[in-house]
Amino acid sequence: SYELTQSLSVSVDLGQTARITCGGNNIGSKNVHWYQQKPGQAPVLVIYNDNNRPSGIPERFSGSNSGNTATLTISRAQAGDEADYYCQMWDTNTAAFGGGTKLTVL
Amino acid sequence: QVTLKESGPALVKPTQTLTLTCTFSGLSLSTSGTRVSWIRQPPGKALEWLARIDWDDDKFYSTSLKTRLTISKDTSKNQVVLTMTNMDPVDTATYYCARMGGNYPRYYFDSWGQGTLVTVSS
């Protein structure tokens, strides 16, 4: 099965830009989706198909995907962005999730 | 507005069979293109996809768990049911159902239930 690799944690200063990466073999040829999960809550889709935002997701959230790395970028980070973030893609009739990255806003 | 809600036992004993029900509104599994998945998350750990069922009754399972899983739908009740046999303490997790969006091979999960915590313990 396809493996997606995420850093365990990322820290960002309030108001700065956070980048959360998701690594995989030639992941740039796949479509990657991102979820935000706050403690005790269900995940929420924040980016789909590499760089599309569902309605209601702030423009501060963006995505890119090339080579062996997909990236979720959060601009002007806010305290409310503190959460776990998961990347996901679909591979041969199964879904794969990354191990998750905990974002801390300092 | 799409809503999904999981229900089932909070506690099961090892070796028992778990049956979970996802009841939804705002979508119909009789509508072409509708797909629903089950996903779980052990405490403090990552998400793990389990199974998917499509409007045309196509079914797909996690490679590592497929011998233990069965997914089914009751279109008239707007429900999807997941059974998992031979439960073990490592299966302790919050179980979510989610609607799938997108088209192959770009599926994603755009609406989630609140999740239900299942603990496996004697």
mmCIF file of C-alpha atoms in Angstrom:
data_model
loop_
_atom_site.group_PDB
_atom_site.id
_atom_site.type_symbol
_atom_site.label_atom_id
_atom_site.label_comp_id
_atom_site.label_asym_id
_atom_site.label_seq_id
_atom_site.Cartn_x
_atom_site.Cartn_y
_atom_site.Cartn_z
ATOM 1 C CA SER A 1 0.000 0.000 0.000
ATOM 2 C CA TYR A 2 1.077 3.571 -0.652
ATOM 3 C CA GLU A 3 2.885 5.259 2.241
ATOM 4 C CA LEU A 4 2.550 8.940 3.098
ATOM 5 C CA THR A 5 5.125 10.469 5.439
ATOM 6 C CA GLN A 6 4.488 13.525 7.592
ATOM 7 C CA SER A 7 6.601 15.249 10.213
ATOM 8 C CA LEU A 8 5.277 14.676 13.722
ATOM 9 C CA SER A 9 5.140 18.356 14.578
ATOM 10 C CA VAL A 10 5.542 21.837 13.153
ATOM 11 C CA SER A 11 5.686 25.107 15.062
ATOM 12 C CA VAL A 12 4.916 28.553 13.703
ATOM 13 C CA ASP A 13 4.874 32.000 15.213
ATOM 14 C CA LEU A 14 1.552 33.766 15.325
ATOM 15 C CA GLY A 15 0.965 35.608 12.065
ATOM 16 C CA GLN A 16 3.699 33.763 10.185
ATOM 17 C CA THR A 17 3.493 31.065 7.518
ATOM 18 C CA ALA A 18 3.345 27.375 8.374
ATOM 19 C CA ARG A 19 4.237 24.668 5.893
ATOM 20 C CA ILE A 20 3.248 21.069 6.507
ATOM 21 C CA THR A 21 4.659 18.473 4.163
ATOM 22 C CA CYS A 22 3.510 15.045 3.036
ATOM 23 C CA GLY A 23 6.059 12.811 1.351
ATOM 24 C CA GLY A 24 5.460 9.905 -0.979
ATOM 25 C CA ASN A 25 6.980 8.222 -3.996
ATOM 26 C CA ASN A 26 6.122 10.400 -6.996
ATOM 27 C CA ILE A 27 3.257 11.902 -5.030
ATOM 28 C CA GLY A 28 3.168 14.746 -7.510
ATOM 29 C CA SER A 29 1.442 12.406 -9.957
ATOM 30 C CA LYS A 30 -1.381 11.815 -7.435
ATOM 31 C CA ASN A 31 -4.096 14.053 -6.040
ATOM 32 C CA VAL A 32 -3.585 14.920 -2.394
ATOM 33 C CA HIS A 33 -6.173 16.128 0.098
ATOM 34 C CA TRP A 34 -5.700 17.686 3.529
ATOM 35 C CA TYR A 35 -7.722 17.533 6.735
ATOM 36 C CA GLN A 36 -7.625 19.587 9.903
ATOM 37 C CA GLN A 37 -8.551 17.874 13.156
ATOM 38 C CA LYS A 38 -8.923 19.710 16.432
ATOM 39 C CA PRO A 39 -8.971 17.830 19.761
ATOM 40 C CA GLY A 40 -12.155 15.873 20.282
ATOM 41 C CA GLN A 41 -13.526 16.746 16.851
ATOM 42 C CA ALA A 42 -13.936 14.986 13.549
ATOM 43 C CA PRO A 43 -11.546 15.869 10.719
ATOM 44 C CA VAL A 44 -12.482 18.693 8.376
ATOM 45 C CA LEU A 45 -11.456 18.829 4.720
ATOM 46 C CA VAL A 46 -9.384 21.974 4.124
ATOM 47 C CA ILE A 47 -7.767 21.264 0.732
ATOM 48 C CA TYR A 48 -8.799 18.824 -1.994
ATOM 49 C CA ASN A 49 -7.175 17.903 -5.292
ATOM 50 C CA ASP A 50 -3.831 19.399 -4.257
ATOM 51 C CA ASN A 51 -4.849 23.063 -4.137
ATOM 52 C CA ASN A 52 -8.619 23.549 -3.955
ATOM 53 C CA ARG A 53 -10.421 24.949 -0.940
ATOM 54 C CA PRO A 54 -13.913 23.798 0.025
ATOM 55 C CA SER A 55 -16.377 26.567 0.680
ATOM 56 C CA GLY A 56 -15.891 28.111 4.090
ATOM 57 C CA ILE A 57 -12.156 27.420 4.281
ATOM 58 C CA PRO A 58 -10.142 30.650 4.528
ATOM 59 C CA GLU A 59 -7.905 31.706 1.669
ATOM 60 C CA ARG A 60 -4.997 31.478 4.117
ATOM 61 C CA PHE A 61 -5.024 27.734 3.446
ATOM 62 C CA SER A 62 -3.369 26.629 0.221
ATOM 63 C CA GLY A 63 -1.747 23.530 -1.184
ATOM 64 C CA SER A 64 0.824 22.417 -3.706
ATOM 65 C CA ASN A 65 2.092 19.086 -4.939
ATOM 66 C CA SER A 66 5.174 18.251 -6.970
ATOM 67 C CA GLY A 67 7.786 15.544 -7.181
ATOM 68 C CA ASN A 68 7.840 13.556 -3.962
ATOM 69 C CA THR A 69 6.275 16.183 -1.688
ATOM 70 C CA ALA A 70 2.859 17.728 -1.206
ATOM 71 C CA THR A 71 2.647 20.834 0.965
ATOM 72 C CA LEU A 72 -0.116 22.465 2.948
ATOM 73 C CA THR A 73 0.617 26.146 3.529
ATOM 74 C CA ILE A 74 -1.143 28.193 6.181
ATOM 75 C CA SER A 75 -0.500 31.925 5.861
ATOM 76 C CA ARG A 76 -0.888 34.397 8.709
ATOM 77 C CA ALA A 77 -1.238 31.582 11.193
ATOM 78 C CA GLN A 78 -3.798 32.071 13.939
ATOM 79 C CA ALA A 79 -4.204 30.449 17.321
ATOM 80 C CA GLY A 80 -7.294 28.720 15.976
ATOM 81 C CA ASP A 81 -5.175 26.898 13.383
ATOM 82 C CA GLU A 82 -3.587 24.760 16.096
ATOM 83 C CA ALA A 83 -4.616 21.235 15.194
ATOM 84 C CA ASP A 84 -3.489 17.968 13.719
ATOM 85 C CA TYR A 85 -3.264 17.930 9.938
ATOM 86 C CA TYR A 86 -3.502 14.812 7.794
ATOM 87 C CA CYS A 87 -2.762 14.312 4.118
ATOM 88 C CA GLN A 88 -4.669 11.674 2.155
ATOM 89 C CA MET A 89 -4.771 10.200 -1.314
ATOM 90 C CA TRP A 90 -6.500 7.365 -3.112
ATOM 91 C CA ASP A 91 -4.447 4.467 -4.424
ATOM 92 C CA THR A 92 -5.842 1.430 -6.221
ATOM 93 C CA ASN A 93 -9.216 1.335 -4.486
ATOM 94 C CA THR A 94 -7.894 2.102 -1.022
ATOM 95 C CA ALA A 95 -7.365 5.360 0.810
ATOM 96 C CA ALA A 96 -4.037 6.220 2.402
ATOM 97 C CA PHE A 97 -3.552 8.742 5.182
ATOM 98 C CA GLY A 98 -0.345 10.276 6.414
ATOM 99 C CA GLY A 99 0.607 9.881 10.046
ATOM 100 C CA GLY A 100 -0.483 13.416 10.888
ATOM 101 C CA THR A 101 1.357 16.609 11.855
ATOM 102 C CA LYS A 102 0.625 18.556 15.004
ATOM 103 C CA LEU A 103 0.734 22.283 14.316
ATOM 104 C CA THR A 104 1.592 24.509 17.251
ATOM 105 C CA VAL A 105 1.097 28.269 16.961
ATOM 106 C CA LEU A 106 3.495 30.093 19.275
ATOM 107 C CA GLN B 1 -26.913 20.000 4.301
ATOM 108 C CA VAL B 2 -25.213 16.642 4.690
ATOM 109 C CA THR B 3 -25.100 15.059 8.122
ATOM 110 C CA LEU B 4 -23.839 11.657 9.187
ATOM 111 C CA LYS B 5 -24.011 10.028 12.588
ATOM 112 C CA GLU B 6 -22.413 6.839 13.824
ATOM 113 C CA SER B 7 -24.015 4.549 16.370
ATOM 114 C CA GLY B 8 -23.099 1.291 18.021
ATOM 115 C CA PRO B 9 -21.790 -0.219 21.231
ATOM 116 C CA ALA B 10 -19.263 1.724 23.244
ATOM 117 C CA LEU B 11 -17.755 -1.454 24.652
ATOM 118 C CA VAL B 12 -17.179 -4.852 23.107
ATOM 119 C CA LYS B 13 -15.351 -7.880 24.402
ATOM 120 C CA PRO B 14 -12.385 -9.471 22.641
ATOM 121 C CA THR B 15 -13.388 -11.951 19.929
ATOM 122 C CA GLN B 16 -16.853 -10.409 19.607
ATOM 123 C CA THR B 17 -18.238 -8.929 16.406
ATOM 124 C CA LEU B 18 -18.712 -5.172 16.236
ATOM 125 C CA THR B 19 -21.661 -3.735 14.312
ATOM 126 C CA LEU B 20 -21.725 -0.012 13.615
ATOM 127 C CA THR B 21 -24.428 1.968 11.852
ATOM 128 C CA CYS B 22 -24.005 5.224 9.971
ATOM 129 C CA THR B 23 -27.268 7.121 9.571
ATOM 130 C CA PHE B 24 -27.192 10.046 7.193
ATOM 131 C CA SER B 25 -29.302 12.804 5.720
ATOM 132 C CA GLY B 26 -28.786 15.180 2.850
ATOM 133 C CA LEU B 27 -27.484 12.411 0.594
ATOM 134 C CA SER B 28 -28.850 9.200 -0.852
ATOM 135 C CA LEU B 29 -27.078 5.973 -1.666
ATOM 136 C CA SER B 30 -29.564 5.449 -4.447
ATOM 137 C CA THR B 31 -28.112 8.465 -6.266
ATOM 138 C CA SER B 32 -25.430 7.782 -8.851
ATOM 139 C CA GLY B 33 -21.975 8.808 -7.661
ATOM 140 C CA THR B 34 -22.699 8.625 -3.938
ATOM 141 C CA ARG B 35 -20.092 6.829 -1.854
ATOM 142 C CA VAL B 36 -19.674 6.379 1.897
ATOM 143 C CA SER B 37 -16.612 5.169 3.801
ATOM 144 C CA TRP B 38 -15.713 4.080 7.306
ATOM 145 C CA ILE B 39 -12.513 5.394 8.870
ATOM 146 C CA ARG B 40 -11.123 4.801 12.346
ATOM 147 C CA GLN B 41 -8.658 6.488 14.665
ATOM 148 C CA PRO B 42 -7.093 4.810 17.700
ATOM 149 C CA PRO B 43 -6.584 7.200 20.627
ATOM 150 C CA GLY B 44 -3.686 9.525 19.886
ATOM 151 C CA LYS B 45 -2.984 7.906 16.542
ATOM 152 C CA ALA B 46 -3.560 8.526 12.868
ATOM 153 C CA LEU B 47 -6.611 7.993 10.709
ATOM 154 C CA GLU B 48 -7.060 4.605 9.037
ATOM 155 C CA TRP B 49 -9.464 3.947 6.177
ATOM 156 C CA LEU B 50 -11.503 0.767 6.549
ATOM 157 C CA ALA B 51 -14.123 0.316 3.861
ATOM 158 C CA ARG B 52 -16.245 1.989 1.223
ATOM 159 C CA ILE B 53 -19.621 1.309 -0.371
ATOM 160 C CA ASP B 54 -20.958 2.902 -3.527
ATOM 161 C CA TRP B 55 -24.457 3.711 -4.771
ATOM 162 C CA ASP B 56 -24.276 0.692 -7.114
ATOM 163 C CA ASP B 57 -23.335 -1.593 -4.174
ATOM 164 C CA ASP B 58 -19.672 -1.838 -5.142
ATOM 165 C CA LYS B 59 -17.633 -2.472 -2.007
ATOM 166 C CA PHE B 60 -13.954 -1.969 -1.217
ATOM 167 C CA TYR B 61 -11.961 -2.871 1.875
ATOM 168 C CA SER B 62 -8.687 -2.135 3.569
ATOM 169 C CA THR B 63 -6.180 -4.713 2.408
ATOM 170 C CA SER B 64 -5.038 -5.467 5.943
ATOM 171 C CA LEU B 65 -8.544 -5.831 7.404
ATOM 172 C CA LYS B 66 -10.644 -7.144 4.549
ATOM 173 C CA THR B 67 -11.044 -10.624 6.031
ATOM 174 C CA ARG B 68 -12.756 -9.126 9.081
ATOM 175 C CA LEU B 69 -14.905 -6.399 7.528
ATOM 176 C CA THR B 70 -18.288 -6.344 5.860
ATOM 177 C CA ILE B 71 -19.971 -3.162 4.657
ATOM 178 C CA SER B 72 -23.586 -2.953 3.559
ATOM 179 C CA LYS B 73 -26.280 -0.371 2.932
ATOM 180 C CA ASP B 74 -29.971 0.043 3.553
ATOM 181 C CA THR B 75 -31.036 2.689 1.074
ATOM 182 C CA SER B 76 -34.572 2.928 2.437
ATOM 183 C CA LYS B 77 -33.245 3.773 5.901
ATOM 184 C CA ASN B 78 -30.369 5.989 4.700
ATOM 185 C CA GLN B 79 -27.922 3.786 6.568
ATOM 186 C CA VAL B 80 -24.574 2.110 6.040
ATOM 187 C CA VAL B 81 -23.566 -0.734 8.326
ATOM 188 C CA LEU B 82 -20.060 -1.952 9.080
ATOM 189 C CA THR B 83 -19.323 -5.211 10.831
ATOM 190 C CA MET B 84 -15.910 -6.159 12.116
ATOM 191 C CA THR B 85 -15.326 -9.653 13.414
ATOM 192 C CA ASN B 86 -12.936 -10.990 16.030
ATOM 193 C CA MET B 87 -12.429 -7.701 17.840
ATOM 194 C CA ASP B 88 -9.176 -7.152 19.710
ATOM 195 C CA PRO B 89 -8.029 -4.444 22.125
ATOM 196 C CA VAL B 90 -5.935 -2.932 19.314
ATOM 197 C CA ASP B 91 -9.214 -2.189 17.544
ATOM 198 C CA THR B 92 -10.079 0.334 20.244
ATOM 199 C CA ALA B 93 -10.688 3.526 18.292
ATOM 200 C CA THR B 94 -13.086 6.243 17.304
ATOM 201 C CA TYR B 95 -14.953 5.057 14.231
ATOM 202 C CA TYR B 96 -16.129 7.614 11.685
ATOM 203 C CA CYS B 97 -18.307 7.401 8.633
ATOM 204 C CA ALA B 98 -17.778 9.940 5.883
ATOM 205 C CA ARG B 99 -19.205 10.885 2.537
ATOM 206 C CA MET B 100 -16.786 10.731 -0.331
ATOM 207 C CA GLY B 101 -16.435 13.457 -2.878
ATOM 208 C CA GLY B 102 -14.548 13.674 -6.132
ATOM 209 C CA ASN B 103 -14.084 11.188 -8.937
ATOM 210 C CA TYR B 104 -11.659 8.315 -9.395
ATOM 211 C CA PRO B 105 -8.795 8.522 -8.579
ATOM 212 C CA ARG B 106 -9.314 11.784 -6.697
ATOM 213 C CA TYR B 107 -11.636 10.676 -3.903
ATOM 214 C CA TYR B 108 -11.686 12.644 -0.679
ATOM 215 C CA PHE B 109 -13.891 12.788 2.417
ATOM 216 C CA ASP B 110 -15.918 15.968 2.448
ATOM 217 C CA SER B 111 -18.439 15.327 5.212
ATOM 218 C CA TRP B 112 -17.770 13.390 8.407
ATOM 219 C CA GLY B 113 -19.841 12.095 11.253
ATOM 220 C CA GLN B 114 -18.939 13.006 14.809
ATOM 221 C CA GLY B 115 -17.436 9.579 15.417
ATOM 222 C CA THR B 116 -18.176 6.916 17.977
ATOM 223 C CA LEU B 117 -15.608 5.570 20.413
ATOM 224 C CA VAL B 118 -15.439 1.807 20.636
ATOM 225 C CA THR B 119 -13.403 0.216 23.413
ATOM 226 C CA VAL B 120 -12.432 -3.424 23.246
ATOM 227 C CA SER B 121 -11.918 -4.880 26.692
ATOM 228 C CA SER B 122 -12.926 -7.881 28.714
#
